[in-house]
Amino acid sequence: MTNVPVLTGEETMFITPKIYCGQSFTRGWKKYGRLMAALCILTVILTSLMCPARAVTPTLSGVLNTPANGEFKFFPTVSGTAHDSSGRLSSVKLFIFRRVEVSHLAFRLDTWNFGTWYTAARFQGTDALSQFNGDFILKLAESFSLRYPILPVSGTDANWSYKDVPTGKNFTKGIYYIAAVVFDRAGNAALITPKAGGIYVTGTVGTPPDVTPPTGTLIAPNSGSFSTFPAITGNAADAGGLDRVVIGIVRRKVGVTTTEIDYWNGASFSTGAIIPNDTYFSPKDVVDLVNEHLSALPEVPLTGTSEAWSYSIKPPAVPPGDGTYYVAAAVFDKSQNFALLPGPPGYFHTVTIGATTGVTISGQVVQPGSPAPTGVGNMPVYLLPSFNLRSLLAGNLAGLSRTTTLASSTTLHPLGYFSFPNVLGGNSYYVLPAAPGYYCVPSFASVLVNNGKDVSLPPFMLAGQDSVPPAVTIKTPGADSTQPSLTLATGGAVDTGGSGVLKVFAILYSLNSIGDTAATGAWNWDTNTFSKVAGLNPATITIANYNNTTKSWSLNLPSPTAPPALPNGNYRLAVYAIDNAFNISAPTSHDFTIGVVTTATSVARAIGLSKPDAQAQTGVICLQFVKALDAGEAGDTAHYEVTVNGQTVRVQSASYNSQAQRVDISLPDNSLHAGDTVTVRWIGLKTVAGVTTANDQVTLTAH
């Protein structure tokens, strides 16, 4: 079996993969260069991962005894030892990590505590695994907001174990890492050393890995010259199941003295490199460019074992139309094996768009006047290549307001006239007059150039000033709500700046858990599937129905009447509004659950802390929560349990400051001293919305 290099800080150590669990082994495709190395997915379950730890107190140490690296049908008990030569052992913080593949270049780590998985961190890039090291674990151990088991220990030497491990639906096939940190009463910390070295990796028993790449053909386009950019089509097959095809389009845009090398991100071309015209840009340079921006390339989801696929979002041609493009595709199966199309010896097709004489789009920006409207001098007018409004939003969602980022051409005239010559047919465009703080009626014009005739647009009338972004709200679904099904989302949108709301658009994400920072996917409104898309994609944006009279919007969600139905799970609906001055609102989002509706007391939601503190002088423990709590519940001592140095201490009183979202827990006099280890557990707290939170705890050192 081949050795797999794993980066571990400043050195590289070779270790041997020994176990698997329904995952693919990492396989280098060296002959394809850096692009192929980046495309390979790390799916080997490694037996160890060395963790260089930062300098800590030398008197602290420990050993992680069980489990050993290997395959497990049931998650084993975790046990070990702890040592402190000063005799002041305090606690062991245990980390059980579950690895969740987010994309072919990213994975997420979830932490286990009290029967629930919580999102801890996300790693991105080809060297993602090297970022998961001892320093990272020690920083997690110092976090008060993260959830993990805390095991009390005392004295000089102690044995510890943890049996409340993942079971049932919480223990699925995959990769698990185990690590532990020991603390003394002064707050010093040290990474506990696994008996075999490194971080333990465990996995469940699985079937032999699929190491066979899919097959396929890039049918079109072949290398050649075209008047407009052709559709990209192909086919693919894999006995184990297809996953997706990644589309690579690189463009050479030749200028007077320099050449711009751009890559297609699904909505627009982004600049990858600018080189002098006399500099040779080799095929290897093309591969390196795509490798660098791999996560931004568009994808087409695939299903089944055999499928014909197509990618029909045509990139706009380079005005006045000349350009050279390199086209390739990579087909992935469910095990993340891949095949490059067209493959060797060329690895991509070269497409040339020949220069042609196009049509002219012209018009004028005017303002009210007597007896006739007059031209508006020096008003910027943009010509933006686009396919629909979704593509425009996806191309520059965050900075859409009055930007030239997507503009292929801009014009100014002292009397407001504009003219765009040599516009190629077969493409659609937006003509958009936009100056900071002003808006026109209409706000933009959509032009399809397809008959070879010049286009003369009706005048744009300058209507007023507006630099205030609109505001958007969500009514349905409610925040953190649960319902058996959901077919319609609703809300409102208003614009106080004067130009009025132009559109409301939405993105539907899937979540592992309510409140997660990172989503697991985005709903593709064209294919009715969740897509693994890096960044925004036109297919993941949908335009809601907006009623200008009632200032309300509605959106049909996937439902039984529009198959497939939105399955049970956790989701996030994010909505934006854009006004006619092209100011864009801040996003508004609601997390919600599709599933069986239960009573409020049985719906447990995680809730974190931001500033926990234990004050020895006053005997008060302060817990500042990240969400507002029900004041009556939060001020009831029955919801709290406190131990000091492992001994239970009576909670004398509890008070809640609703403005600060802080609970102050008072203990009896002389029950708390500087250096004591304090563990506070809260049970059955409710938020102001009546949602019961998950039972949880935090361990502090009194000061």
XYZ file of C-alpha atoms in Angstrom:
703
model
C 0.000 0.000 0.000
C 1.408 3.414 -0.911
C 2.534 5.945 1.641
C 0.460 9.132 1.947
C 2.241 12.413 2.780
C 0.622 14.420 5.591
C 1.880 17.907 6.384
C 2.518 18.324 10.093
C 3.800 21.821 10.772
C 7.397 22.289 9.629
C 8.049 18.717 8.486
C 6.459 16.067 6.321
C 5.889 12.609 7.778
C 4.836 9.579 5.719
C 2.258 7.314 7.300
C 0.447 4.242 6.050
C -3.347 4.220 5.606
C -4.828 1.139 7.270
C -8.580 1.544 7.598
C -11.537 2.578 5.513
C -15.204 3.222 5.935
C -17.156 3.674 2.724
C -14.572 6.257 1.640
C -12.245 6.461 -1.395
C -8.492 6.193 -0.970
C -6.528 9.302 -1.983
C -4.968 8.782 -5.394
C -2.570 11.215 -7.045
C -3.032 11.946 -10.728
C 0.447 13.396 -11.107
C 0.505 13.557 -14.864
C -2.315 16.095 -14.824
C -0.232 18.659 -12.934
C -1.366 20.856 -10.062
C -4.963 20.956 -11.280
C -5.287 17.216 -10.855
C -3.621 17.273 -7.455
C -6.112 19.897 -6.295
C -9.043 17.912 -7.665
C -8.114 14.760 -5.736
C -10.200 14.437 -2.584
C -8.652 13.366 0.705
C -10.854 10.367 1.489
C -8.331 8.064 3.117
C -8.929 7.421 6.780
C -5.499 8.062 8.275
C -4.222 6.082 11.244
C -2.568 9.098 12.855
C -2.056 12.832 12.412
C 0.841 14.364 14.278
C -0.057 17.497 16.228
C 2.731 19.928 17.056
C 1.580 21.583 20.290
C 2.599 24.973 21.550
C 4.694 25.336 24.661
C 2.705 24.600 27.840
C 3.409 23.987 31.525
C 5.837 21.021 31.743
C 4.233 19.585 34.906
C 1.029 18.655 33.027
C 0.723 15.508 30.931
C -1.578 12.646 30.067
C -2.117 9.652 27.847
C -5.116 8.829 25.640
C -5.338 5.045 26.112
C -8.464 3.981 24.219
C -9.643 3.592 21.573
C -6.769 2.599 19.329
C -6.881 3.543 15.654
C -9.062 1.180 13.664
C -12.530 0.244 12.459
C -15.461 0.121 14.855
C -19.012 -1.051 14.487
C -19.927 0.784 17.694
C -18.162 3.825 19.082
C -15.820 2.672 21.893
C -15.373 4.172 25.338
C -12.726 6.892 25.434
C -10.296 6.662 28.365
C -6.919 7.892 29.509
C -4.777 9.262 32.305
C -3.803 12.713 33.551
C -0.810 13.844 35.600
C 0.169 17.072 37.377
C 3.337 17.062 39.471
C 1.975 19.915 41.576
C -1.069 17.845 42.573
C -3.587 20.394 41.273
C -5.375 18.534 38.472
C -8.650 20.194 37.536
C -10.326 18.791 34.402
C -9.950 17.020 31.094
C -11.655 18.524 28.064
C -12.460 15.816 25.547
C -12.948 16.365 21.816
C -14.751 13.859 19.615
C -14.703 15.307 16.114
C -16.861 14.111 13.224
C -15.528 14.972 9.786
C -18.151 16.186 7.286
C -17.123 16.671 3.657
C -18.432 20.062 2.484
C -16.919 19.969 -1.000
C -13.989 18.397 -2.795
C -11.656 20.999 -1.234
C -13.276 21.616 2.151
C -14.416 19.734 5.225
C -16.189 20.659 8.458
C -15.511 19.377 11.975
C -18.427 18.876 14.374
C -17.904 18.376 18.124
C -19.870 15.928 20.277
C -21.518 16.797 23.606
C -24.712 15.807 25.458
C -26.039 13.675 22.605
C -25.724 16.397 19.942
C -23.223 17.364 17.248
C -22.195 21.033 17.143
C -20.271 22.760 14.345
C -16.736 23.640 15.500
C -14.703 24.692 12.471
C -14.339 24.528 8.688
C -11.134 23.888 6.763
C -10.639 24.945 3.124
C -7.970 24.273 0.532
C -5.662 21.527 -0.626
C -3.659 21.750 2.644
C -6.774 21.759 4.837
C -5.735 18.753 6.922
C -2.476 20.395 8.011
C -4.500 23.208 9.631
C -6.040 20.672 12.039
C -3.232 20.437 14.600
C -2.393 20.657 18.287
C -2.442 24.447 18.360
C -5.952 24.406 16.917
C -7.164 21.947 19.598
C -5.630 23.972 22.442
C -7.422 27.091 21.172
C -10.711 25.177 21.099
C -10.123 24.067 24.688
C -9.854 27.712 25.767
C -13.192 28.607 24.137
C -16.137 29.028 26.506
C -18.739 29.030 23.731
C -17.798 25.663 22.209
C -19.530 22.528 23.495
C -17.512 19.497 24.561
C -17.457 17.029 27.469
C -15.530 18.251 30.528
C -14.377 15.496 32.878
C -13.377 16.465 36.466
C -10.042 15.114 37.751
C -8.032 15.929 40.887
C -4.769 15.255 42.666
C -1.497 14.284 41.030
C -2.515 11.273 38.931
C -5.994 10.404 37.702
C -7.728 7.947 35.400
C -10.639 9.234 33.343
C -13.170 7.775 30.902
C -16.128 8.886 28.816
C -18.958 6.510 27.878
C -21.624 8.901 26.564
C -20.282 8.438 23.025
C -22.197 8.791 19.731
C -24.661 5.971 19.061
C -27.482 5.132 16.656
C -28.161 7.793 14.046
C -25.407 9.975 15.549
C -22.740 7.413 14.582
C -22.665 7.062 10.819
C -20.000 5.837 8.438
C -17.150 8.249 8.216
C -14.028 9.650 9.840
C -13.796 10.565 13.528
C -10.891 12.205 15.374
C -10.346 12.067 19.159
C -8.217 14.493 21.191
C -8.060 15.649 24.832
C -6.578 18.529 26.837
C -5.751 18.440 30.576
C -6.078 21.539 32.818
C -4.743 22.307 36.282
C -6.463 24.557 38.808
C -4.377 27.540 37.700
C -5.747 27.276 34.177
C -2.611 25.838 32.565
C -3.271 23.386 29.741
C -1.476 20.568 27.916
C -2.433 18.364 24.994
C -2.861 14.748 26.140
C -0.641 12.389 24.154
C -2.280 9.422 22.390
C -0.558 6.144 23.222
C 0.302 5.624 19.541
C 1.163 9.285 18.890
C -0.881 11.932 17.059
C -4.657 12.335 17.105
C -6.665 9.142 17.171
C -8.773 8.421 14.124
C -11.681 5.993 14.346
C -14.124 4.756 11.749
C -17.019 2.366 11.306
C -16.830 -0.841 9.327
C -17.663 -0.195 5.682
C -17.548 -1.751 2.250
C -14.362 -1.808 0.164
C -13.676 1.629 -1.313
C -14.542 2.535 -4.886
C -11.299 3.504 -6.605
C -12.509 3.321 -10.218
C -12.912 6.722 -11.921
C -15.982 7.453 -14.029
C -15.868 7.500 -17.813
C -17.158 10.151 -20.167
C -16.796 12.214 -23.309
C -16.692 15.964 -23.962
C -18.944 15.992 -27.021
C -19.028 19.709 -27.765
C -17.468 22.026 -28.504
C -14.548 20.596 -30.420
C -11.597 22.855 -31.104
C -12.494 25.379 -33.795
C -13.902 28.827 -34.661
C -17.434 29.974 -33.768
C -19.422 33.174 -34.183
C -20.820 32.935 -30.608
C -19.878 30.763 -27.694
C -21.266 27.225 -28.144
C -23.023 25.120 -25.520
C -20.854 22.591 -23.666
C -22.217 19.024 -23.713
C -21.011 15.579 -22.803
C -21.871 12.264 -21.207
C -20.667 10.340 -18.156
C -21.063 6.915 -16.565
C -20.032 5.261 -13.296
C -21.260 2.013 -11.752
C -21.079 3.449 -8.240
C -23.097 6.579 -9.044
C -22.321 9.984 -10.562
C -22.038 13.178 -8.515
C -21.227 16.245 -10.649
C -19.255 17.697 -13.535
C -17.032 20.768 -13.027
C -16.847 23.148 -16.011
C -13.590 24.950 -16.814
C -13.557 27.880 -19.260
C -10.460 30.100 -19.546
C -10.474 33.165 -21.819
C -7.625 35.071 -23.488
C -8.601 38.742 -23.873
C -5.984 40.518 -26.008
C -5.478 44.259 -25.504
C -3.164 46.827 -27.035
C -0.080 45.878 -25.006
C -1.257 43.209 -22.534
C -3.329 40.032 -22.553
C -5.864 39.303 -19.818
C -6.329 35.643 -18.840
C -9.770 35.181 -17.248
C -11.686 32.237 -15.787
C -15.469 31.758 -15.911
C -17.189 31.567 -12.488
C -20.672 30.771 -13.756
C -21.887 34.365 -13.954
C -18.994 36.452 -15.256
C -15.326 36.313 -16.159
C -12.893 37.046 -13.316
C -9.349 38.176 -13.982
C -6.782 35.486 -13.305
C -3.628 37.003 -14.782
C -2.449 39.922 -16.939
C 0.649 39.333 -19.068
C 2.502 41.285 -21.793
C 1.357 40.393 -25.297
C 4.777 38.978 -26.161
C 4.743 36.555 -23.181
C 3.936 32.905 -23.879
C 1.125 31.528 -21.703
C 1.696 27.779 -21.825
C -0.827 24.954 -21.359
C 0.721 24.349 -17.929
C 0.005 27.991 -17.047
C -3.631 27.391 -18.012
C -3.746 24.355 -15.710
C -2.174 26.341 -12.850
C -4.709 29.158 -13.271
C -7.681 26.781 -13.100
C -6.123 24.995 -10.125
C -5.828 28.273 -8.221
C -9.509 29.147 -8.724
C -10.953 25.636 -8.756
C -13.558 26.226 -6.039
C -15.100 29.115 -8.026
C -15.836 27.119 -11.176
C -19.453 26.249 -12.078
C -20.786 22.729 -11.548
C -23.581 20.654 -13.073
C -25.158 18.105 -10.662
C -25.332 14.507 -11.933
C -27.425 11.560 -10.749
C -27.682 7.859 -11.474
C -25.035 5.747 -13.162
C -25.230 7.178 -16.698
C -26.215 10.667 -17.800
C -25.924 13.055 -20.727
C -25.152 16.535 -19.382
C -24.996 20.043 -20.755
C -23.902 23.500 -19.641
C -25.746 26.158 -21.602
C -24.969 29.420 -19.764
C -23.019 31.043 -22.566
C -20.230 33.408 -21.550
C -20.523 36.793 -23.249
C -18.063 37.408 -26.060
C -15.267 39.941 -25.704
C -16.243 43.209 -27.426
C -15.847 43.495 -30.355
C -15.956 39.720 -30.352
C -12.479 38.298 -30.756
C -11.110 35.894 -28.196
C -9.601 32.496 -27.543
C -11.112 30.127 -24.973
C -9.895 26.863 -23.415
C -12.681 24.410 -22.477
C -12.441 21.289 -20.280
C -14.570 19.369 -17.765
C -13.995 17.021 -14.830
C -16.594 14.321 -14.001
C -16.816 13.125 -10.359
C -18.496 10.012 -8.981
C -20.038 9.591 -5.517
C -16.689 8.401 -4.116
C -15.002 11.532 -5.522
C -13.006 9.657 -8.127
C -12.842 11.789 -11.278
C -12.050 11.758 -14.974
C -10.789 14.739 -16.940
C -12.537 15.472 -20.240
C -11.334 15.496 -22.986
C -8.277 14.044 -21.236
C -4.871 13.358 -22.762
C -3.121 14.353 -24.842
C -4.595 17.866 -25.104
C -6.574 18.092 -21.833
C -8.755 20.934 -23.198
C -10.375 22.123 -26.431
C -9.462 25.497 -27.898
C -12.389 27.617 -29.077
C -11.933 30.799 -31.098
C -14.673 33.429 -31.375
C -13.987 35.349 -34.577
C -14.245 39.140 -34.756
C -17.455 40.327 -36.427
C -19.216 43.619 -36.895
C -22.112 43.805 -34.451
C -25.082 46.095 -33.957
C -25.291 49.416 -32.109
C -27.385 50.018 -28.978
C -28.160 53.703 -28.408
C -30.400 56.068 -26.424
C -30.449 59.071 -24.102
C -30.818 59.910 -20.403
C -33.185 62.869 -19.927
C -34.849 64.870 -17.148
C -38.214 66.662 -17.030
C -38.183 70.029 -18.787
C -40.411 72.531 -20.535
C -41.608 72.319 -23.201
C -39.685 68.996 -23.606
C -37.328 66.850 -21.519
C -33.667 67.833 -21.627
C -30.576 65.653 -21.649
C -28.706 64.816 -18.440
C -25.019 65.535 -18.866
C -22.281 63.121 -17.777
C -24.618 60.414 -16.535
C -22.746 57.057 -16.598
C -24.506 54.426 -18.690
C -23.313 50.826 -18.466
C -23.608 47.998 -20.933
C -23.515 44.750 -18.972
C -23.504 41.335 -20.610
C -25.983 39.154 -18.770
C -28.388 36.313 -19.311
C -31.023 37.132 -16.732
C -31.310 39.059 -13.495
C -30.185 36.038 -11.495
C -26.862 35.988 -13.317
C -26.356 39.676 -12.622
C -27.045 39.214 -8.908
C -24.811 36.156 -8.679
C -21.994 37.922 -10.454
C -21.670 40.717 -7.904
C -24.238 40.347 -5.156
C -22.380 42.226 -2.421
C -21.352 45.224 -4.515
C -24.060 45.471 -7.145
C -24.928 49.093 -6.397
C -23.451 51.378 -9.046
C -20.431 49.287 -9.970
C -18.467 48.778 -13.161
C -17.277 45.319 -12.098
C -19.638 43.605 -14.531
C -19.588 46.310 -17.178
C -18.174 45.582 -20.609
C -18.519 49.219 -21.619
C -19.358 52.595 -20.052
C -20.267 55.846 -21.778
C -20.650 59.532 -20.788
C -22.038 62.422 -22.854
C -22.651 66.098 -21.965
C -26.261 65.790 -23.226
C -26.947 62.273 -21.937
C -26.594 60.426 -25.245
C -25.073 56.952 -25.203
C -24.067 54.576 -27.971
C -22.536 51.091 -27.784
C -21.242 49.947 -31.197
C -20.148 46.466 -32.303
C -22.415 44.602 -29.890
C -22.468 40.950 -30.897
C -25.708 39.198 -31.706
C -26.885 36.065 -29.977
C -26.436 37.616 -26.500
C -28.609 39.530 -24.075
C -27.499 42.689 -22.299
C -28.541 45.160 -19.648
C -28.306 48.890 -20.340
C -28.162 50.612 -16.986
C -27.905 54.361 -16.240
C -26.500 54.674 -12.724
C -24.874 57.535 -10.835
C -24.355 57.532 -7.054
C -27.583 58.568 -5.351
C -29.779 58.830 -8.483
C -32.315 56.598 -10.220
C -34.127 56.590 -13.533
C -37.421 55.311 -14.915
C -37.058 52.679 -16.161
C -34.135 51.687 -13.937
C -32.627 49.502 -16.675
C -33.402 48.042 -20.083
C -32.967 44.428 -21.122
C -31.866 44.033 -24.723
C -31.631 40.826 -26.749
C -29.495 41.276 -29.860
C -30.448 38.525 -32.288
C -31.587 39.964 -35.626
C -28.588 42.013 -36.794
C -30.488 45.309 -36.495
C -29.421 48.351 -34.462
C -31.386 48.971 -31.245
C -32.666 52.441 -30.331
C -33.984 52.472 -26.756
C -36.700 54.762 -25.341
C -35.195 57.518 -23.164
C -34.330 56.930 -19.512
C -36.040 59.621 -17.374
C -34.059 60.841 -14.344
C -36.617 60.501 -11.536
C -34.859 61.469 -8.316
C -32.250 60.695 -5.700
C -31.970 57.604 -3.489
C -28.919 56.346 -1.611
C -30.813 54.444 1.102
C -30.890 50.640 0.764
C -34.305 48.967 1.024
C -35.269 46.732 3.947
C -36.669 43.210 3.707
C -38.360 41.025 6.321
C -39.495 37.387 6.519
C -42.903 36.517 7.952
C -43.078 32.827 7.017
C -41.252 30.664 7.999
C -40.758 31.958 11.529
C -37.249 32.049 12.928
C -36.221 28.656 14.413
C -39.703 27.309 13.617
C -40.720 23.706 12.936
C -43.498 22.636 10.564
C -44.444 19.351 8.889
C -44.204 20.982 5.449
C -43.820 24.400 3.884
C -44.932 25.462 0.408
C -44.934 29.279 0.604
C -42.530 31.790 2.118
C -43.786 35.343 2.675
C -42.538 38.674 3.929
C -42.315 42.374 3.263
C -39.951 44.803 1.552
C -39.965 48.605 1.685
C -37.742 51.334 0.314
C -37.687 54.649 2.169
C -35.222 56.238 -0.237
C -37.869 56.987 -2.871
C -36.920 54.834 -5.845
C -39.037 51.854 -4.774
C -38.294 48.158 -4.523
C -37.260 46.591 -7.816
C -36.926 42.921 -6.896
C -36.805 40.560 -3.932
C -34.686 37.476 -4.401
C -33.938 34.485 -2.207
C -31.473 31.641 -1.600
C -32.485 28.416 0.192
C -29.714 26.642 2.086
C -29.603 23.232 3.773
C -28.121 23.016 7.275
C -26.714 20.293 9.445
C -28.210 21.965 12.531
C -30.209 25.109 13.251
C -27.829 28.001 13.853
C -24.861 26.520 11.952
C -22.567 29.103 10.421
C -21.775 27.054 7.323
C -24.479 25.591 5.074
C -24.222 22.091 3.613
C -25.726 23.068 0.251
C -27.808 25.557 -1.740
C -31.059 24.709 -3.545
C -30.716 24.676 -7.333
C -34.026 26.104 -8.599
C -33.366 24.764 -12.106
C -32.738 21.116 -11.198
C -34.661 20.895 -7.872
C -31.626 19.537 -6.064
C -29.218 20.835 -3.454
C -25.936 21.806 -5.093
C -22.438 21.884 -3.662
C -21.595 25.309 -5.031
C -18.703 27.525 -3.943
C -19.970 31.090 -3.835
C -23.105 32.307 -5.564
C -24.494 30.683 -8.671
C -27.380 31.937 -10.834
C -29.212 28.643 -10.397
C -29.279 29.028 -6.590
C -30.958 32.460 -6.753
C -34.678 32.778 -7.338
C -36.798 35.893 -7.836
C -39.765 36.246 -5.482
C -43.148 37.681 -6.470
C -43.290 41.280 -5.236
C -46.542 43.254 -4.807
C -45.731 46.962 -4.960
C -49.162 47.884 -3.586
C -49.003 45.797 -0.410
C -45.184 45.999 -0.161
C -45.121 42.248 0.317
C -43.396 39.327 -1.363
C -44.128 35.635 -1.694
C -42.079 32.688 -2.861
C -43.185 29.174 -3.789
C -40.869 26.692 -2.091
C -40.316 23.101 -3.205
C -43.502 21.234 -2.263
C -45.546 18.101 -3.044
C -47.252 20.073 -5.825
C -43.871 20.891 -7.377
C -41.881 17.670 -6.919
C -39.648 16.770 -5.327
C -40.963 17.842 -1.924
C -38.616 19.640 0.456
C -37.515 16.711 2.655
C -37.367 16.694 6.433
C -34.337 18.575 7.668
C -32.948 21.951 8.697
C -32.875 24.912 6.320
C -32.067 28.617 6.059
C -33.988 31.042 3.827
C -31.988 34.191 3.018
C -33.725 37.092 1.236
C -32.460 40.358 -0.220
C -34.169 43.373 -1.752
C -32.837 45.715 -4.410
C -34.316 49.105 -5.257
C -34.520 50.969 -8.555
C -31.371 52.931 -7.690
C -29.620 49.567 -7.380
C -29.025 49.895 -3.664
C -29.059 46.421 -2.152
C -30.391 45.544 1.280
C -28.642 43.694 4.032
C -29.673 40.032 3.962
C -32.405 38.742 6.239
C -32.483 35.039 7.043
C -34.578 32.593 9.080
C -33.531 29.076 10.039
C -36.384 26.553 10.079
C -37.032 22.831 10.325
C -39.215 20.568 8.197
C -40.277 17.585 10.278
C -42.637 16.328 12.969
C -44.054 19.164 15.067
C -43.493 18.508 18.766
C -44.409 20.384 21.916
C -42.276 23.355 22.809
C -40.744 21.564 25.772
C -39.387 18.773 23.582
C -37.695 20.962 20.972
C -34.131 21.395 22.238
C -32.094 24.174 20.661
C -28.434 24.798 21.328
C -27.552 28.098 22.988
C -24.047 29.371 23.615
C -22.230 31.656 26.018
C -20.227 34.752 25.218
C -18.786 35.864 28.593
C -18.902 33.321 31.467
C -17.174 34.347 34.700
C -16.794 33.101 38.297
C -15.937 35.693 40.996
C -14.493 34.269 44.220
C -14.799 37.508 46.187
C -18.560 37.857 45.667
C -19.437 34.185 45.167
C -21.280 35.079 41.966
C -21.151 33.193 38.652
C -22.062 35.265 35.587
C -23.369 33.565 32.432
C -23.951 35.849 29.442
C -25.950 33.961 26.799
C -25.946 34.654 23.067
C -29.752 34.510 22.855
C -32.451 36.180 24.921
C -34.019 33.886 27.524
C -37.418 33.706 29.133
C -36.920 35.906 32.225
C -39.000 33.707 34.529
C -37.175 30.541 33.550
C -33.721 32.161 33.634
C -34.273 33.510 37.178
C -35.366 30.132 38.605
C -32.624 28.328 40.610
C -34.151 24.952 39.659
C -32.595 25.300 36.208
C -28.984 25.322 37.453
C -26.565 22.852 39.025
C -23.129 23.914 40.335
C -20.106 21.902 41.439
C -16.926 23.358 42.947
C -13.856 21.124 42.723
C -16.164 18.213 41.987
C -18.458 18.832 45.021
C -22.101 19.926 44.577
C -22.840 23.421 45.889
C -26.350 24.769 46.505
C -27.517 27.583 44.213
C -28.667 30.286 46.588
C -30.292 32.617 44.049
C -30.438 33.435 40.328
C -31.298 36.701 38.598
C -31.639 37.579 34.914
C -30.744 40.853 33.189
C -32.787 40.774 29.973
C -30.945 43.704 28.401
C -27.525 42.085 28.821
C -28.920 38.524 28.416
C -26.937 37.640 31.582
C -27.732 35.274 34.441
C -26.085 35.954 37.838
C -25.932 32.857 40.057
C -25.165 33.451 43.749
C -23.550 30.757 45.924
C -23.446 30.562 49.747
C -20.731 32.580 51.522
C -17.195 31.115 51.500
C -18.114 28.405 48.978
C -15.959 29.843 46.187
C -12.227 30.618 46.317
C -9.674 31.822 43.781
C -8.363 28.925 41.683
C -11.386 26.667 42.310
C -12.754 24.720 39.349
C -16.423 25.595 38.906
C -18.801 23.659 36.643
C -22.238 25.153 35.953
C -24.931 23.103 34.222
C -28.199 24.568 32.966
C -31.272 22.430 32.378
C -34.481 23.224 30.495
C -33.978 26.940 29.893
C -36.313 28.541 27.356
C -35.742 31.394 24.935
C -38.096 34.371 24.795
C -39.752 32.592 21.840
C -40.646 29.666 24.104
C -38.129 27.270 22.568
C -36.455 24.936 25.063
C -32.664 24.991 24.813
C -30.383 21.980 24.992
C -28.996 21.104 28.420
C -25.382 22.194 28.549
C -22.572 23.167 30.904
C -19.418 25.241 31.238
C -16.352 24.834 33.467
C -14.566 27.944 34.816
C -11.681 28.800 37.087
C -12.711 31.203 39.851
C -10.680 34.373 40.210
